[in-house]
mmCIF file of C-alpha atoms and ligand atoms in Angstrom:
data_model
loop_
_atom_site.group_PDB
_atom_site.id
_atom_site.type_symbol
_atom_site.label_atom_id
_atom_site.label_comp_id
_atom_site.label_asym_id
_atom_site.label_seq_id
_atom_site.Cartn_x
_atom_site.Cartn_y
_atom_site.Cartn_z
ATOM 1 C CA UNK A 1 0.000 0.000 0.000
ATOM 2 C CA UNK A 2 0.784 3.317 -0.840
ATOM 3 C CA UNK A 3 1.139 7.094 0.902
ATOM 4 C CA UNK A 4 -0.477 9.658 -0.524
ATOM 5 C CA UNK A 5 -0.371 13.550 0.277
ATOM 6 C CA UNK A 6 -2.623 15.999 -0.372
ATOM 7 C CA UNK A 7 -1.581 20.104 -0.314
ATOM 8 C CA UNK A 8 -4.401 22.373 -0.592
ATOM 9 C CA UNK A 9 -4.142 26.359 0.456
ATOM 10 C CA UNK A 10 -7.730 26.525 2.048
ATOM 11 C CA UNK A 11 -10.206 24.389 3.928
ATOM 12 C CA UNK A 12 -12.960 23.219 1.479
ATOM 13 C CA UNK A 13 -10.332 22.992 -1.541
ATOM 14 C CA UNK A 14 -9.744 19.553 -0.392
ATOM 15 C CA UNK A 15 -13.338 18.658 -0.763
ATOM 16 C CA UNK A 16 -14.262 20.331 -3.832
ATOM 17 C CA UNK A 17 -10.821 19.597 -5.473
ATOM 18 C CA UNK A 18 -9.441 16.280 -4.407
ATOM 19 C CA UNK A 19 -12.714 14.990 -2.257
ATOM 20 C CA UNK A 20 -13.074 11.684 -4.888
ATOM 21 C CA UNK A 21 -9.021 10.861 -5.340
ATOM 22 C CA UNK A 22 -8.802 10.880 -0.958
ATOM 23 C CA UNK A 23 -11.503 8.798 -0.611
ATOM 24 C CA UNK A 24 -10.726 6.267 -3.176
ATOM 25 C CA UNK A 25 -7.457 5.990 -1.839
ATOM 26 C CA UNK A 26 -8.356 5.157 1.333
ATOM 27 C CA UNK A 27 -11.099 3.000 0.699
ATOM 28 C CA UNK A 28 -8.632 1.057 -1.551
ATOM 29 C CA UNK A 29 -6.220 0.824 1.252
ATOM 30 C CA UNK A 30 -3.500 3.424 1.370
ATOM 31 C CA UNK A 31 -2.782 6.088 3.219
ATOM 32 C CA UNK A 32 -4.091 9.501 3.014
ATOM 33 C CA UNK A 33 -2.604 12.872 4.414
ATOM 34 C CA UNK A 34 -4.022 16.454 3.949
ATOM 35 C CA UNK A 35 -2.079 18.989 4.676
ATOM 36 C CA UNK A 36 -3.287 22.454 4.635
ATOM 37 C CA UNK A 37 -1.197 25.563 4.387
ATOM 38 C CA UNK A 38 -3.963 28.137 5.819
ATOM 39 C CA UNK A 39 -7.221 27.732 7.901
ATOM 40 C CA UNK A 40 -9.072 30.566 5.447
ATOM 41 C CA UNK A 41 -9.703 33.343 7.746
ATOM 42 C CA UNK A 42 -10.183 35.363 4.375
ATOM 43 C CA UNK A 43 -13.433 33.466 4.010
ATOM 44 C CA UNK A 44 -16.709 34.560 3.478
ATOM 45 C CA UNK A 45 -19.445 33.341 5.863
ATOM 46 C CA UNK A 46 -22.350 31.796 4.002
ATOM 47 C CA UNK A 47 -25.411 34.157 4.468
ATOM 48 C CA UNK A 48 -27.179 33.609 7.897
ATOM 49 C CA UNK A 49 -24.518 31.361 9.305
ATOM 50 C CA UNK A 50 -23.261 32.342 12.534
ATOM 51 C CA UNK A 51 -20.736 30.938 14.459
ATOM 52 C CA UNK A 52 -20.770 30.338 17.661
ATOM 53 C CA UNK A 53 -19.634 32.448 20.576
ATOM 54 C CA UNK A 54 -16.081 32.850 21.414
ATOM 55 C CA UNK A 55 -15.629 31.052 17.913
ATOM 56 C CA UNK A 56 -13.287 32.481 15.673
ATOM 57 C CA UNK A 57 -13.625 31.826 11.771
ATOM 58 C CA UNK A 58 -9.980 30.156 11.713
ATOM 59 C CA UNK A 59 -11.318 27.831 14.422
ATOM 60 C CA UNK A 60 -14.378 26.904 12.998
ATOM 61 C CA UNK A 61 -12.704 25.951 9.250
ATOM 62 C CA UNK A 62 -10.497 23.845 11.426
ATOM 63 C CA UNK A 63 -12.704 21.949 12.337
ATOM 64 C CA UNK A 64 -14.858 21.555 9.173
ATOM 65 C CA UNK A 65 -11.961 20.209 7.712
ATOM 66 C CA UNK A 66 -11.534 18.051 10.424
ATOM 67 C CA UNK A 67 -14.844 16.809 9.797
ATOM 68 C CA UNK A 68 -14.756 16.470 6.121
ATOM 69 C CA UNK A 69 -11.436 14.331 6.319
ATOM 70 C CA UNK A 70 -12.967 12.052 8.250
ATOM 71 C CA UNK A 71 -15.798 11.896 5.527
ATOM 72 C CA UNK A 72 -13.167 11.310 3.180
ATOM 73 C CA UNK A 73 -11.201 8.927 4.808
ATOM 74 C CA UNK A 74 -8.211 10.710 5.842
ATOM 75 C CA UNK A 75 -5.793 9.278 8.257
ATOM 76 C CA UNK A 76 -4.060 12.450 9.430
ATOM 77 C CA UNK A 77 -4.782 16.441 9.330
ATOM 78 C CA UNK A 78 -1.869 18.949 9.312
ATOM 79 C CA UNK A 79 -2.240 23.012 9.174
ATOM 80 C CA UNK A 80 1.140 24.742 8.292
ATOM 81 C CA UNK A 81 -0.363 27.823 10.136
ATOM 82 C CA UNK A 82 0.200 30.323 7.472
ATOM 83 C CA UNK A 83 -2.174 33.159 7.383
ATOM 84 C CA UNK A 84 -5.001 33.283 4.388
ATOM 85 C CA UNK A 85 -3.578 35.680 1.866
ATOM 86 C CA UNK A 86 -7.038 36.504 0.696
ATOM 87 C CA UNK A 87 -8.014 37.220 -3.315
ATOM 88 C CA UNK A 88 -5.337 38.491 -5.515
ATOM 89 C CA UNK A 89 -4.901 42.425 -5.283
ATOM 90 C CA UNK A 90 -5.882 42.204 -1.444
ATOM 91 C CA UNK A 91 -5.036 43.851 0.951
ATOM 92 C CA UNK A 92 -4.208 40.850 2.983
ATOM 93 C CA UNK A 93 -1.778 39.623 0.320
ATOM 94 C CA UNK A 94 0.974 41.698 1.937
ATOM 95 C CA UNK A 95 0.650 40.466 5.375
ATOM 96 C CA UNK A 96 4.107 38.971 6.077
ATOM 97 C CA UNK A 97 2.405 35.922 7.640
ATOM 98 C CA UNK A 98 1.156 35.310 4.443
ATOM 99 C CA UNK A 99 0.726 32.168 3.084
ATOM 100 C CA UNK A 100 1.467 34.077 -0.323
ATOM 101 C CA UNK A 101 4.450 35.863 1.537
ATOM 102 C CA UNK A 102 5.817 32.789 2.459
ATOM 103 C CA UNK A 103 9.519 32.204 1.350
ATOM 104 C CA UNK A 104 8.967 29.028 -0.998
ATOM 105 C CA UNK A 105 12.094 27.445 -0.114
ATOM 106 C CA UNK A 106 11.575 27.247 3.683
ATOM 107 C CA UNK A 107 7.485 26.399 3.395
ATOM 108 C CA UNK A 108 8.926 23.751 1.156
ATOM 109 C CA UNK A 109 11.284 22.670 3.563
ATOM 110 C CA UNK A 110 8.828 22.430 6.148
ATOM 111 C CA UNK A 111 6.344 20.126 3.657
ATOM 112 C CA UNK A 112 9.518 17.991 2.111
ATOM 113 C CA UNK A 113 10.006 16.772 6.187
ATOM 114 C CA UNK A 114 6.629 15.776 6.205
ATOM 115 C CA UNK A 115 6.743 13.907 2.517
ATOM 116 C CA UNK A 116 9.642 12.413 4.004
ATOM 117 C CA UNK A 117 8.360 11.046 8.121
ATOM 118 C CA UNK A 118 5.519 9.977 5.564
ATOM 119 C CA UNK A 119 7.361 8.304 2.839
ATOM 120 C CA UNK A 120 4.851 9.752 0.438
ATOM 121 C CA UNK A 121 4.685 8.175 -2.546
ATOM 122 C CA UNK A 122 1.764 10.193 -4.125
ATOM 123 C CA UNK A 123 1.327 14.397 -4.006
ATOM 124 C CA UNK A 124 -1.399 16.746 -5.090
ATOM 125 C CA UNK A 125 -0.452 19.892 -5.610
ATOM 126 C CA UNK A 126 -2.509 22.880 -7.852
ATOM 127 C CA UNK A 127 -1.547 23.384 -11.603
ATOM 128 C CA UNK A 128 0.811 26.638 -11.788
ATOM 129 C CA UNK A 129 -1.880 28.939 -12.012
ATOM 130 C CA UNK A 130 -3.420 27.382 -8.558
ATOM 131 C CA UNK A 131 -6.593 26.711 -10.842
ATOM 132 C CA UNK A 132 -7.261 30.439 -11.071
ATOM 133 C CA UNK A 133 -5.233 32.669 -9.746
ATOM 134 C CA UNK A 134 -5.450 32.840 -6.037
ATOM 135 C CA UNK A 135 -2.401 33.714 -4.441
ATOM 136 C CA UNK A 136 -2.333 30.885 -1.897
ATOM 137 C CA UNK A 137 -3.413 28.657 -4.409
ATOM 138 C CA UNK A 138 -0.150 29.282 -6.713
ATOM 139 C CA UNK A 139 2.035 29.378 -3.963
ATOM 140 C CA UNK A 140 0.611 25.594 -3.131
ATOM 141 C CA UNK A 141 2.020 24.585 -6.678
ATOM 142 C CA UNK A 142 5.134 26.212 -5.999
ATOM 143 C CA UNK A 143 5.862 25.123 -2.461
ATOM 144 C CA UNK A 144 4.611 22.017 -3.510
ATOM 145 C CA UNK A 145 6.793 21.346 -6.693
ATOM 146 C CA UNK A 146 9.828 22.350 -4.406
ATOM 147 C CA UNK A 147 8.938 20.235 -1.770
ATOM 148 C CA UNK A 148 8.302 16.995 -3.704
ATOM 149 C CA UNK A 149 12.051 17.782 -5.554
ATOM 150 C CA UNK A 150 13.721 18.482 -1.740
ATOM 151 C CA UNK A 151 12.022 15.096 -0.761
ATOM 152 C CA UNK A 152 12.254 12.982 -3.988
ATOM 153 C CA UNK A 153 8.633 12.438 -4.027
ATOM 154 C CA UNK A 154 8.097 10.383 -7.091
ATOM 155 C CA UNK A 155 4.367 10.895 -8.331
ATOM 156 C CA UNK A 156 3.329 14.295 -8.160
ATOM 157 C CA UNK A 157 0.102 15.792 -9.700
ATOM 158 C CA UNK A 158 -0.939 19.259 -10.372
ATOM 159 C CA UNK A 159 -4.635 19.130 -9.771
ATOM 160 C CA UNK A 160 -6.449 21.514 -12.229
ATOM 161 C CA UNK A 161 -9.690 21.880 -14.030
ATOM 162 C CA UNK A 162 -10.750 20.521 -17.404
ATOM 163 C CA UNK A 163 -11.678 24.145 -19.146
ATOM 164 C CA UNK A 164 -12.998 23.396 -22.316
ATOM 165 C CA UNK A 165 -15.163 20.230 -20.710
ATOM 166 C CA UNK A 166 -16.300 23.058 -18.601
ATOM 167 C CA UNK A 167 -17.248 25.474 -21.805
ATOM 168 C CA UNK A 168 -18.893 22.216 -23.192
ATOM 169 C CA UNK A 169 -20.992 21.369 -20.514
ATOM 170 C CA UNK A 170 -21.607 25.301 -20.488
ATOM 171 C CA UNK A 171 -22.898 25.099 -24.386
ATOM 172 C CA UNK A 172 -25.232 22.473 -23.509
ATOM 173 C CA UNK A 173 -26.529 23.485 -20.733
ATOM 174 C CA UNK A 174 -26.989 27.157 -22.835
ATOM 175 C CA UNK A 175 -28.882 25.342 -25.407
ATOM 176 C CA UNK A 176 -31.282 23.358 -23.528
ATOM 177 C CA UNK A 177 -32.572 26.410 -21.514
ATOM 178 C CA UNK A 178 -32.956 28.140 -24.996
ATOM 179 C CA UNK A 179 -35.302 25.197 -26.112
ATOM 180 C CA UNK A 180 -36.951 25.232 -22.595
ATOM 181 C CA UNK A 181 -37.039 29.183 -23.403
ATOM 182 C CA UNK A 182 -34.936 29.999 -19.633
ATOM 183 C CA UNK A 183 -33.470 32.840 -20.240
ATOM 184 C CA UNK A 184 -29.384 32.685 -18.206
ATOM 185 C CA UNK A 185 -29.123 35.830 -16.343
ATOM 186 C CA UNK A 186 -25.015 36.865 -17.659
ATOM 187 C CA UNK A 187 -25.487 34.617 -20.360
ATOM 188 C CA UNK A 188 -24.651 30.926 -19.833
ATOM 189 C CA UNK A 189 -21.317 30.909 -22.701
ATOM 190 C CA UNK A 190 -19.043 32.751 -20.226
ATOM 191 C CA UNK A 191 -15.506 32.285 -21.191
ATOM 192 C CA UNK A 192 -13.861 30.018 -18.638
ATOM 193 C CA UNK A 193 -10.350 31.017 -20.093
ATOM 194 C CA UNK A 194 -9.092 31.984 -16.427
ATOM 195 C CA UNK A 195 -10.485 28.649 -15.098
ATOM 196 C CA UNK A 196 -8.558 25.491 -15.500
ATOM 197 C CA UNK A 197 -5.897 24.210 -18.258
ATOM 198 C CA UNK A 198 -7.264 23.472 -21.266
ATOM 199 C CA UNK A 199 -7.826 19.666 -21.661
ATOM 200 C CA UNK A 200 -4.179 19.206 -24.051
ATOM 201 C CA UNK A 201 -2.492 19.948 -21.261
ATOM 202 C CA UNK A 202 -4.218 17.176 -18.623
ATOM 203 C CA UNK A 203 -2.526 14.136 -18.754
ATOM 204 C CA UNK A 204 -4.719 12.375 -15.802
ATOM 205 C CA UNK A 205 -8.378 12.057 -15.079
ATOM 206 C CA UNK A 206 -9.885 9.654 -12.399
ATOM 207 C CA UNK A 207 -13.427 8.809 -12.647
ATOM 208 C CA UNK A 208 -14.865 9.403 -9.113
ATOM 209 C CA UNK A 209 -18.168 8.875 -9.294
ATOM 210 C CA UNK A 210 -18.391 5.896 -6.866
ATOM 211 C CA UNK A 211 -17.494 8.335 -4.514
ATOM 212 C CA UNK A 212 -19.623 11.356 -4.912
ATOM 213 C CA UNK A 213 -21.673 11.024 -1.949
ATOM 214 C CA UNK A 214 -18.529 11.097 0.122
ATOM 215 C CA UNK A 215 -17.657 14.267 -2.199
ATOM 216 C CA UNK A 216 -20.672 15.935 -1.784
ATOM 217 C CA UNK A 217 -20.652 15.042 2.130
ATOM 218 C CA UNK A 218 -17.424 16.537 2.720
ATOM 219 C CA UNK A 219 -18.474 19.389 1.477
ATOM 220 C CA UNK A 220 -21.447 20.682 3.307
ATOM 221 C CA UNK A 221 -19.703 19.712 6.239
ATOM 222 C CA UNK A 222 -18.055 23.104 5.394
ATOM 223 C CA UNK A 223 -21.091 24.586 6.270
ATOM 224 C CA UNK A 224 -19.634 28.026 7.212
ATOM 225 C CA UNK A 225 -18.593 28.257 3.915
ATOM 226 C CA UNK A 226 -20.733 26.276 1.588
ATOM 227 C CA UNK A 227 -24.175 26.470 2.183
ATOM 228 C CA UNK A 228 -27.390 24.418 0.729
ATOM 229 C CA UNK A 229 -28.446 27.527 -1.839
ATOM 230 C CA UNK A 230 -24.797 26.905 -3.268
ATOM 231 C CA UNK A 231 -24.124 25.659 -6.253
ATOM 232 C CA UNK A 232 -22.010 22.679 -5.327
ATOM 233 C CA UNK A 233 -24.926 21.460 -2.798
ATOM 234 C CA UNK A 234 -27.775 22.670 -4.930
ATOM 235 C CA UNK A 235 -27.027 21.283 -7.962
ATOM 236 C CA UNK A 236 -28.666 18.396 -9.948
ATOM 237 C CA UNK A 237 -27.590 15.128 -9.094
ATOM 238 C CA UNK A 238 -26.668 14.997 -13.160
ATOM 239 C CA UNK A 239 -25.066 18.333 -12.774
ATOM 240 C CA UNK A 240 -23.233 17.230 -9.784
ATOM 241 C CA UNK A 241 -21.929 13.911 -11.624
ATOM 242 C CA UNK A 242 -20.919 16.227 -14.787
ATOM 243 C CA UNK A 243 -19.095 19.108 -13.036
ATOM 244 C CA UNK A 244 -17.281 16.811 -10.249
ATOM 245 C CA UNK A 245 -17.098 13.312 -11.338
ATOM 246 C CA UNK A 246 -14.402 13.207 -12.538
ATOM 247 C CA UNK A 247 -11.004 14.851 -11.017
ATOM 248 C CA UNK A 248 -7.875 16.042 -13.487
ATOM 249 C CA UNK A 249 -4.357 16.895 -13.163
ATOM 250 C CA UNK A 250 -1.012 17.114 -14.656
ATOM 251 C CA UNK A 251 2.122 15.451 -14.322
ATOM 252 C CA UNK A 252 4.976 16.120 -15.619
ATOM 253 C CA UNK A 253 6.907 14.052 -17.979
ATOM 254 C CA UNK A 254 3.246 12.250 -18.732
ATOM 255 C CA UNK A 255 0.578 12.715 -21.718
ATOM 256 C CA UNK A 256 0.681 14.327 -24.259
ATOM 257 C CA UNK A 257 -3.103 13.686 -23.849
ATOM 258 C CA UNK A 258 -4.438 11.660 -20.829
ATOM 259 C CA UNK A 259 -2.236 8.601 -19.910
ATOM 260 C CA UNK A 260 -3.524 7.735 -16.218
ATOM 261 C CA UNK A 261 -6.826 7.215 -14.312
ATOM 262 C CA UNK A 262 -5.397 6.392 -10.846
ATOM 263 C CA UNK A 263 -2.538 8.054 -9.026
ATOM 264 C CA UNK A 264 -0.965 5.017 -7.917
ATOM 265 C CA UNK A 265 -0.527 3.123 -10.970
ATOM 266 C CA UNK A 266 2.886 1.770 -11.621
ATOM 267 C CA UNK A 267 3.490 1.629 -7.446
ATOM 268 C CA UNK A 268 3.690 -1.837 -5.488
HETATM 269 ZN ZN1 ZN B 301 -8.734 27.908 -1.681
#
């Protein structure tokens, strides 16, 4: 059996990003870390939610995540403690306990000893654009990279998202509502070119379906951030299946065009 870990910048990203490739992998028998380099005190409360008193947001994500790993499967939880660097352009981007301020080399240091107490076979890190364009979230792909290099981590993917499956799914969905006669408020053919890699450049995909329920789980138990008039909880079952059944990412040296559907093929 196998080690995987899993770097995300947030609480929820694990969920929404990675929620089917964690619990596959530990239902199949290997182990699963999540590390997480913030606890999201940029985040914005869903509407109504309140936390509790004395409660701090940074506490509560903790524990949602907490939660949702268990959902998932996840054998052990680790924060790095940096501070949410919020959107790009931010304010809180220049905070020097940053997550985005972060020197790479010692956050990667600090990661690499944890690949190695682990021996992690398996990492998930963000494409180089962290998906789109949060600071944290690029910083995770370049902590990441460095770490897995420091370590000698041999599989490491680059989650991402599939952008022109997304601008398919976006057509179709566009031109059923014009038969039905719905008119899309902002128009339903959006260009997702900010979103994603385009689908040349993925060179894995897993099919997760099995696992949605735990996906979909794991992610209201973010409840202070995901709430049930969302669209990740509101959604269609069909939707749901379309938009997060299947999980993609990059590795280097693989493709071109997609050349694995599990992350621990080739390993014992
Ligand atoms: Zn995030």
């Amino acid at each position: 059996m196998a080690t995987l870990v899993s770097f995300h910048a947030h609480p929820d990203d694990e969920s929404i990003g990675t929620g089917g490739v964690l619990r596959k992998a530990s239902e199949e028998g290997h182990r699963v870390v999540l590390v997480v380099a913030t606890s999201g005190e940029h985040g914005e409360l869903v509407e109504g939610f309140t936390l509790a008193e004395g409660e701090s947001l940074s506490t509560r994500r903790v524990r949602e995540t907490h939660e949702a790993a268990e959902i998932l499967g996840v054998h052990r939880v680790v924060f790095l403690g940096y501070r949410d660097s919020g959107m790009m352009g931010s304010p809180a981007n220049d905070n020097p306990a940053s997550f985005w301020r972060a020197d790479v080399e010692e956050a990667a240091v600090v990661l690499a000893g944890i690949l190695t107490d682990e021996r992690a076979d398996v990492l998930t890190v963000y494409d180089d654009n962290g998906g789109y364009g949060h600071p944290d979230h690029i910083q995770v792909h370049r902590v990441g990279m460095r770490a897995a290099e420091i370590a000698g981590t041999k599989k490491v993917y680059q989650q991402t998202m599939n952008r022109d499956r997304m601008r398919r799914g976006r057509k179709a969905f566009a031109a059923r509502a014009r038969e039905a006669g719905i008119e899309i408020p902002g128009g339903a053919e959006n260009d997702h070119g900010a979103f994603g890699k385009p689908e040349a450049e993925i060179t894995a995909a897993v099919d997760v379906r099995p696992y949605l329920a735990y996906k979909r789980r794991a992610m209201r138990a973010h409840a202070s951030q995901i709430g049930e008039g969302s669209v990740f909880l509101a959604m269609p079952e069909e939707g749901f299946r379309f938009g997060f059944g299947t999980e993609w990412f990059i590795r280097e040296g693989q493709g071109p065009g997609i050349t694995e559907t599990d992350l621990f093929e080739g390993l014992g």
